[in-house]
């Protein structure tokens, strides 16, 4: 007589994911392999993510990679190894994408809000100060700012409101008359002729009026035709409606002369 090996054929009737172990002659037990659970006849792959999130942090995603194996990845807005995830303050880097003149407020819901600081206006992503400050920040208008500073003209730093017509920087740099006006001491009058007090006039406002009076005292004639806004029949508004806390800036392509 020979001993019957119950595991000899078809893995002893055990699952393909189980080990057939002989016990007594003609008998066997089926034991599921590591990573599987069941009675040995039927073995099911263990998904560790189904219990306690697979040991991952509550702010992590558990992803099964094999039998009783998983990886943990922190959710968006969190950092860490997945076992431990820490909330990333959205305002901690680059002011959360808000303007440098804004306050970033993290709501801890993977969102943040941007609010312009006091004395600035805007949507929080772009904040503007008064128009005197804004002149310097825009290369199109910075030369006008330097001329004001050189002559200590601070009219438009006040509460306003003001409307400012600014010859573009390259125009001020290239017009030979500028040096002559400075030498004659009349540059301040020329600059003030580009300023209008007591009103913050947007582009649409200007299309509906014919004249405004400058801080110099002389009027500026306004005409609008064929979608073009022209001052004194010469200078065209090429950039408009740069709004500050105390007024608005329009860029023009010629110097206005009183």
GROMACS .gro file of N, CA, C and O in nm, residues 63-154:
model
  368
   63UNK      N    1  -0.448   5.369  -0.220
   63UNK     CA    2  -0.461   5.301  -0.349
   63UNK      C    3  -0.401   5.160  -0.338
   63UNK      O    4  -0.283   5.146  -0.306
   64UNK      N    5  -0.483   5.060  -0.365
   64UNK     CA    6  -0.434   4.923  -0.359
   64UNK      C    7  -0.339   4.896  -0.475
   64UNK      O    8  -0.367   4.928  -0.591
   65UNK      N    9  -0.225   4.833  -0.445
   65UNK     CA   10  -0.126   4.802  -0.549
   65UNK      C   11  -0.106   4.653  -0.567
   65UNK      O   12  -0.042   4.610  -0.663
   66UNK      N   13  -0.160   4.573  -0.477
   66UNK     CA   14  -0.146   4.428  -0.484
   66UNK      C   15  -0.217   4.365  -0.367
   66UNK      O   16  -0.284   4.433  -0.288
   67UNK      N   17  -0.203   4.232  -0.351
   67UNK     CA   18  -0.268   4.165  -0.238
   67UNK      C   19  -0.218   4.219  -0.104
   67UNK      O   20  -0.098   4.209  -0.074
   68UNK      N   21  -0.310   4.280  -0.029
   68UNK     CA   22  -0.279   4.338   0.102
   68UNK      C   23  -0.166   4.441   0.093
   68UNK      O   24  -0.090   4.459   0.188
   69UNK      N   25  -0.155   4.508  -0.022
   69UNK     CA   26  -0.053   4.611  -0.041
   69UNK      C   27  -0.120   4.738  -0.092
   69UNK      O   28  -0.213   4.732  -0.173
   70UNK      N   29  -0.071   4.851  -0.045
   70UNK     CA   30  -0.130   4.979  -0.085
   70UNK      C   31  -0.028   5.090  -0.069
   70UNK      O   32   0.073   5.076   0.002
   71UNK      N   33  -0.054   5.200  -0.137
   71UNK     CA   34   0.027   5.321  -0.120
   71UNK      C   35  -0.065   5.434  -0.075
   71UNK      O   36  -0.185   5.434  -0.105
   72UNK      N   37  -0.007   5.527  -0.002
   72UNK     CA   38  -0.082   5.642   0.051
   72UNK      C   39  -0.031   5.769  -0.015
   72UNK      O   40   0.090   5.793  -0.017
   73UNK      N   41  -0.121   5.849  -0.069
   73UNK     CA   42  -0.084   5.977  -0.130
   73UNK      C   43  -0.170   6.088  -0.072
   73UNK      O   44  -0.294   6.078  -0.071
   74UNK      N   45  -0.103   6.191  -0.023
   74UNK     CA   46  -0.176   6.304   0.036
   74UNK      C   47  -0.265   6.369  -0.068
   74UNK      O   48  -0.230   6.380  -0.186
   75UNK      N   49  -0.380   6.413  -0.024
   75UNK     CA   50  -0.475   6.480  -0.112
   75UNK      C   51  -0.421   6.616  -0.152
   75UNK      O   52  -0.329   6.671  -0.088
   76UNK      N   53  -0.481   6.671  -0.258
   76UNK     CA   54  -0.444   6.806  -0.303
   76UNK      C   55  -0.464   6.905  -0.189
   76UNK      O   56  -0.566   6.904  -0.120
   77UNK      N   57  -0.364   6.987  -0.169
   77UNK     CA   58  -0.370   7.085  -0.060
   77UNK      C   59  -0.301   7.037   0.066
   77UNK      O   60  -0.297   7.110   0.166
   78UNK      N   61  -0.246   6.915   0.061
   78UNK     CA   62  -0.175   6.859   0.176
   78UNK      C   63  -0.040   6.805   0.131
   78UNK      O   64  -0.020   6.768   0.015
   79UNK      N   65   0.054   6.800   0.224
   79UNK     CA   66   0.186   6.746   0.192
   79UNK      C   67   0.227   6.646   0.300
   79UNK      O   68   0.182   6.654   0.414
   80UNK      N   69   0.311   6.552   0.262
   80UNK     CA   70   0.358   6.451   0.356
   80UNK      C   71   0.382   6.319   0.284
   80UNK      O   72   0.380   6.311   0.161
   81UNK      N   73   0.403   6.213   0.363
   81UNK     CA   74   0.433   6.082   0.306
   81UNK      C   75   0.309   5.997   0.285
   81UNK      O   76   0.317   5.882   0.242
   82UNK      N   77   0.192   6.051   0.312
   82UNK     CA   78   0.069   5.977   0.296
   82UNK      C   79   0.021   5.915   0.426
   82UNK      O   80  -0.098   5.903   0.452
   83UNK      N   81   0.118   5.873   0.508
   83UNK     CA   82   0.083   5.823   0.641
   83UNK      C   83   0.048   5.939   0.733
   83UNK      O   84  -0.034   5.929   0.823
   84UNK      N   85   0.114   6.051   0.704
   84UNK     CA   86   0.085   6.175   0.777
   84UNK      C   87   0.085   6.289   0.677
   84UNK      O   88   0.184   6.310   0.605
   85UNK      N   89  -0.024   6.360   0.671
   85UNK     CA   90  -0.039   6.470   0.575
   85UNK      C   91  -0.068   6.599   0.649
   85UNK      O   92  -0.152   6.602   0.740
   86UNK      N   93   0.001   6.703   0.609
   86UNK     CA   94  -0.013   6.834   0.673
   86UNK      C   95  -0.073   6.933   0.574
   86UNK      O   96  -0.034   6.937   0.457
   87UNK      N   97  -0.166   7.013   0.621
   87UNK     CA   98  -0.232   7.111   0.536
   87UNK      C   99  -0.132   7.215   0.486
   87UNK      O  100  -0.048   7.265   0.561
   88UNK      N  101  -0.137   7.245   0.356
   88UNK     CA  102  -0.051   7.347   0.297
   88UNK      C  103  -0.125   7.480   0.299
   88UNK      O  104  -0.231   7.493   0.237
   89UNK      N  105  -0.072   7.576   0.369
   89UNK     CA  106  -0.132   7.709   0.372
   89UNK      C  107  -0.115   7.773   0.236
   89UNK      O  108  -0.004   7.797   0.189
   90UNK      N  109  -0.227   7.799   0.169
   90UNK     CA  110  -0.222   7.852   0.032
   90UNK      C  111  -0.159   7.990   0.025
   90UNK      O  112  -0.118   8.035  -0.082
   91UNK      N  113  -0.152   8.057   0.138
   91UNK     CA  114  -0.094   8.192   0.141
   91UNK      C  115   0.055   8.190   0.172
   91UNK      O  116   0.119   8.295   0.174
   92UNK      N  117   0.111   8.072   0.197
   92UNK     CA  118   0.250   8.063   0.242
   92UNK      C  119   0.351   8.089   0.131
   92UNK      O  120   0.465   8.124   0.159
   93UNK      N  121   0.310   8.071   0.007
   93UNK     CA  122   0.402   8.094  -0.104
   93UNK      C  123   0.345   8.199  -0.199
   93UNK      O  124   0.229   8.193  -0.238
   94UNK      N  125   0.429   8.296  -0.232
   94UNK     CA  126   0.392   8.399  -0.330
   94UNK      C  127   0.262   8.470  -0.293
   94UNK      O  128   0.183   8.509  -0.380
   95UNK      N  129   0.240   8.483  -0.162
   95UNK     CA  130   0.119   8.550  -0.111
   95UNK      C  131  -0.008   8.488  -0.169
   95UNK      O  132  -0.110   8.556  -0.189
   96UNK      N  133  -0.001   8.359  -0.199
   96UNK     CA  134  -0.119   8.288  -0.249
   96UNK      C  135  -0.164   8.331  -0.388
   96UNK      O  136  -0.276   8.301  -0.428
   97UNK      N  137  -0.076   8.400  -0.461
   97UNK     CA  138  -0.116   8.450  -0.593
   97UNK      C  139  -0.187   8.583  -0.586
   97UNK      O  140  -0.227   8.638  -0.689
   98UNK      N  141  -0.203   8.636  -0.465
   98UNK     CA  142  -0.265   8.768  -0.450
   98UNK      C  143  -0.164   8.876  -0.485
   98UNK      O  144  -0.043   8.851  -0.492
   99UNK      N  145  -0.212   8.997  -0.502
   99UNK     CA  146  -0.125   9.111  -0.526
   99UNK      C  147  -0.033   9.132  -0.405
   99UNK      O  148  -0.067   9.097  -0.292
  100UNK      N  149   0.085   9.189  -0.430
  100UNK     CA  150   0.175   9.220  -0.319
  100UNK      C  151   0.113   9.326  -0.227
  100UNK      O  152   0.156   9.341  -0.112
  101UNK      N  153   0.011   9.395  -0.276
  101UNK     CA  154  -0.057   9.496  -0.195
  101UNK      C  155  -0.190   9.445  -0.141
  101UNK      O  156  -0.280   9.522  -0.111
  102UNK      N  157  -0.202   9.312  -0.132
  102UNK     CA  158  -0.326   9.251  -0.083
  102UNK      C  159  -0.297   9.160   0.035
  102UNK      O  160  -0.184   9.117   0.058
  103UNK      N  161  -0.401   9.131   0.111
  103UNK     CA  162  -0.393   9.036   0.221
  103UNK      C  163  -0.453   8.904   0.174
  103UNK      O  164  -0.566   8.901   0.124
  104UNK      N  165  -0.376   8.796   0.188
  104UNK     CA  166  -0.423   8.663   0.150
  104UNK      C  167  -0.482   8.596   0.273
  104UNK      O  168  -0.418   8.587   0.378
  105UNK      N  169  -0.605   8.550   0.261
  105UNK     CA  170  -0.673   8.485   0.372
  105UNK      C  171  -0.704   8.340   0.335
  105UNK      O  172  -0.783   8.314   0.244
  106UNK      N  173  -0.641   8.245   0.405
  106UNK     CA  174  -0.660   8.103   0.377
  106UNK      C  175  -0.782   8.054   0.454
  106UNK      O  176  -0.790   8.066   0.575
  107UNK      N  177  -0.878   7.995   0.381
  107UNK     CA  178  -1.001   7.947   0.445
  107UNK      C  179  -0.989   7.802   0.491
  107UNK      O  180  -1.081   7.748   0.551
  108UNK      N  181  -0.874   7.738   0.463
  108UNK     CA  182  -0.849   7.598   0.499
  108UNK      C  183  -0.947   7.502   0.433
  108UNK      O  184  -0.974   7.394   0.482
  109UNK      N  185  -1.001   7.542   0.321
  109UNK     CA  186  -1.090   7.456   0.243
  109UNK      C  187  -1.038   7.448   0.101
  109UNK      O  188  -1.114   7.448   0.005
  110UNK      N  189  -0.905   7.442   0.091
  110UNK     CA  190  -0.833   7.446  -0.038
  110UNK      C  191  -0.873   7.568  -0.120
  110UNK      O  192  -0.874   7.565  -0.242
  111UNK      N  193  -0.909   7.675  -0.050
  111UNK     CA  194  -0.941   7.802  -0.115
  111UNK      C  195  -0.875   7.914  -0.037
  111UNK      O  196  -0.833   7.897   0.078
  112UNK      N  197  -0.867   8.029  -0.100
  112UNK     CA  198  -0.818   8.148  -0.031
  112UNK      C  199  -0.880   8.270  -0.095
  112UNK      O  200  -0.927   8.268  -0.208
  113UNK      N  201  -0.885   8.377  -0.018
  113UNK     CA  202  -0.940   8.501  -0.070
  113UNK      C  203  -0.832   8.608  -0.066
  113UNK      O  204  -0.741   8.604   0.017
  114UNK      N  205  -0.841   8.703  -0.158
  114UNK     CA  206  -0.744   8.812  -0.168
  114UNK      C  207  -0.818   8.944  -0.150
  114UNK      O  208  -0.916   8.970  -0.220
  115UNK      N  209  -0.771   9.026  -0.058
  115UNK     CA  210  -0.834   9.155  -0.030
  115UNK      C  211  -0.728   9.265  -0.032
  115UNK      O  212  -0.627   9.253   0.040
  116UNK      N  213  -0.750   9.367  -0.113
  116UNK     CA  214  -0.653   9.477  -0.119
  116UNK      C  215  -0.638   9.543   0.017
  116UNK      O  216  -0.735   9.559   0.091
  117UNK      N  217  -0.516   9.581   0.049
  117UNK     CA  218  -0.488   9.649   0.175
  117UNK      C  219  -0.552   9.788   0.175
  117UNK      O  220  -0.597   9.838   0.072
  118UNK      N  221  -0.555   9.848   0.294
  118UNK     CA  222  -0.605   9.985   0.306
  118UNK      C  223  -0.526  10.077   0.213
  118UNK      O  224  -0.405  10.060   0.195
  119UNK      N  225  -0.594  10.173   0.156
  119UNK     CA  226  -0.536  10.271   0.063
  119UNK      C  227  -0.502  10.211  -0.073
  119UNK      O  228  -0.426  10.270  -0.151
  120UNK      N  229  -0.556  10.092  -0.100
  120UNK     CA  230  -0.541  10.032  -0.232
  120UNK      C  231  -0.678   9.988  -0.281
  120UNK      O  232  -0.768   9.962  -0.202
  121UNK      N  233  -0.693   9.980  -0.411
  121UNK     CA  234  -0.821   9.938  -0.469
  121UNK      C  235  -0.796   9.831  -0.573
  121UNK      O  236  -0.691   9.827  -0.638
  122UNK      N  237  -0.892   9.741  -0.590
  122UNK     CA  238  -0.880   9.634  -0.688
  122UNK      C  239  -0.950   9.508  -0.642
  122UNK      O  240  -1.025   9.509  -0.544
  123UNK      N  241  -0.926   9.399  -0.714
  123UNK     CA  242  -0.994   9.274  -0.684
  123UNK      C  243  -0.913   9.182  -0.593
  123UNK      O  244  -0.955   9.069  -0.565
  124UNK      N  245  -0.800   9.228  -0.545
  124UNK     CA  246  -0.716   9.146  -0.458
  124UNK      C  247  -0.603   9.080  -0.534
  124UNK      O  248  -0.496   9.056  -0.480
  125UNK      N  249  -0.627   9.049  -0.661
  125UNK     CA  250  -0.523   8.991  -0.745
  125UNK      C  251  -0.442   9.104  -0.810
  125UNK      O  252  -0.323   9.089  -0.837
  126UNK      N  253  -0.510   9.214  -0.834
  126UNK     CA  254  -0.443   9.333  -0.883
  126UNK      C  255  -0.493   9.450  -0.799
  126UNK      O  256  -0.612   9.479  -0.797
  127UNK      N  257  -0.401   9.512  -0.727
  127UNK     CA  258  -0.438   9.623  -0.637
  127UNK      C  259  -0.359   9.748  -0.678
  127UNK      O  260  -0.239   9.741  -0.705
  128UNK      N  261  -0.429   9.861  -0.679
  128UNK     CA  262  -0.366   9.987  -0.718
  128UNK      C  263  -0.371  10.086  -0.603
  128UNK      O  264  -0.468  10.090  -0.528
  129UNK      N  265  -0.264  10.166  -0.594
  129UNK     CA  266  -0.261  10.273  -0.496
  129UNK      C  267  -0.314  10.400  -0.559
  129UNK      O  268  -0.394  10.397  -0.653
  130UNK      N  269  -0.269  10.516  -0.510
  130UNK     CA  270  -0.314  10.640  -0.574
  130UNK      C  271  -0.242  10.657  -0.708
  130UNK      O  272  -0.143  10.588  -0.737
  131UNK      N  273  -0.293  10.743  -0.792
  131UNK     CA  274  -0.241  10.751  -0.929
  131UNK      C  275  -0.096  10.801  -0.932
  131UNK      O  276  -0.023  10.771  -1.027
  132UNK      N  277  -0.054  10.874  -0.831
  132UNK     CA  278   0.085  10.918  -0.824
  132UNK      C  279   0.176  10.795  -0.810
  132UNK      O  280   0.280  10.785  -0.876
  133UNK      N  281   0.137  10.701  -0.725
  133UNK     CA  282   0.214  10.577  -0.708
  133UNK      C  283   0.210  10.492  -0.835
  133UNK      O  284   0.310  10.433  -0.875
  134UNK      N  285   0.094  10.487  -0.898
  134UNK     CA  286   0.077  10.400  -1.014
  134UNK      C  287   0.158  10.447  -1.134
  134UNK      O  288   0.197  10.366  -1.218
  135UNK      N  289   0.184  10.577  -1.142
  135UNK     CA  290   0.266  10.628  -1.253
  135UNK      C  291   0.401  10.557  -1.257
  135UNK      O  292   0.451  10.520  -1.363
  136UNK      N  293   0.461  10.538  -1.142
  136UNK     CA  294   0.595  10.480  -1.134
  136UNK      C  295   0.594  10.331  -1.170
  136UNK      O  296   0.691  10.278  -1.223
  137UNK      N  297   0.484  10.263  -1.142
  137UNK     CA  298   0.479  10.117  -1.162
  137UNK      C  299   0.460  10.077  -1.308
  137UNK      O  300   0.483   9.963  -1.344
  138UNK      N  301   0.417  10.170  -1.391
  138UNK     CA  302   0.391  10.139  -1.532
  138UNK      C  303   0.500  10.205  -1.618
  138UNK      O  304   0.516  10.327  -1.615
  139UNK      N  305   0.575  10.127  -1.694
  139UNK     CA  306   0.680  10.186  -1.777
  139UNK      C  307   0.628  10.287  -1.879
  139UNK      O  308   0.702  10.375  -1.923
  140UNK      N  309   0.500  10.277  -1.914
  140UNK     CA  310   0.442  10.373  -2.007
  140UNK      C  311   0.428  10.511  -1.946
  140UNK      O  312   0.419  10.612  -2.017
  141UNK      N  313   0.422  10.517  -1.812
  141UNK     CA  314   0.396  10.645  -1.745
  141UNK      C  315   0.506  10.686  -1.647
  141UNK      O  316   0.498  10.793  -1.586
  142UNK      N  317   0.607  10.604  -1.632
  142UNK     CA  318   0.709  10.630  -1.530
  142UNK      C  319   0.789  10.758  -1.557
  142UNK      O  320   0.829  10.828  -1.463
  143UNK      N  321   0.809  10.794  -1.682
  143UNK     CA  322   0.886  10.915  -1.712
  143UNK      C  323   0.811  11.039  -1.663
  143UNK      O  324   0.872  11.134  -1.613
  144UNK      N  325   0.679  11.039  -1.679
  144UNK     CA  326   0.597  11.150  -1.630
  144UNK      C  327   0.615  11.163  -1.480
  144UNK      O  328   0.627  11.274  -1.427
  145UNK      N  329   0.620  11.050  -1.410
  145UNK     CA  330   0.640  11.049  -1.264
  145UNK      C  331   0.772  11.117  -1.229
  145UNK      O  332   0.779  11.201  -1.137
  146UNK      N  333   0.879  11.082  -1.300
  146UNK     CA  334   1.011  11.138  -1.268
  146UNK      C  335   1.014  11.290  -1.291
  146UNK      O  336   1.082  11.363  -1.217
  147UNK      N  337   0.942  11.336  -1.391
  147UNK     CA  338   0.934  11.481  -1.413
  147UNK      C  339   0.861  11.548  -1.296
  147UNK      O  340   0.902  11.657  -1.251
  148UNK      N  341   0.754  11.486  -1.248
  148UNK     CA  342   0.682  11.542  -1.132
  148UNK      C  343   0.771  11.546  -1.010
  148UNK      O  344   0.773  11.646  -0.936
  149UNK      N  345   0.844  11.438  -0.986
  149UNK     CA  346   0.933  11.431  -0.870
  149UNK      C  347   1.042  11.537  -0.878
  149UNK      O  348   1.076  11.601  -0.778
  150UNK      N  349   1.098  11.554  -0.998
  150UNK     CA  350   1.208  11.651  -1.015
  150UNK      C  351   1.163  11.792  -0.982
  150UNK      O  352   1.243  11.875  -0.935
  151UNK      N  353   1.034  11.820  -1.004
  151UNK     CA  354   0.981  11.955  -0.978
  151UNK      C  355   0.899  11.960  -0.850
  151UNK      O  356   0.834  12.063  -0.822
  152UNK      N  357   0.903  11.851  -0.773
  152UNK     CA  358   0.830  11.842  -0.644
  152UNK      C  359   0.682  11.872  -0.660
  152UNK      O  360   0.621  11.939  -0.575
  153UNK      N  361   0.624  11.825  -0.770
  153UNK     CA  362   0.480  11.843  -0.793
  153UNK      C  363   0.406  11.723  -0.734
  153UNK      O  364   0.420  11.611  -0.782
  154UNK      N  365   0.329  11.748  -0.628
  154UNK     CA  366   0.261  11.638  -0.559
  154UNK      C  367   0.109  11.655  -0.560
  154UNK      O  368   0.040  11.592  -0.480
   0.00000   0.00000   0.00000
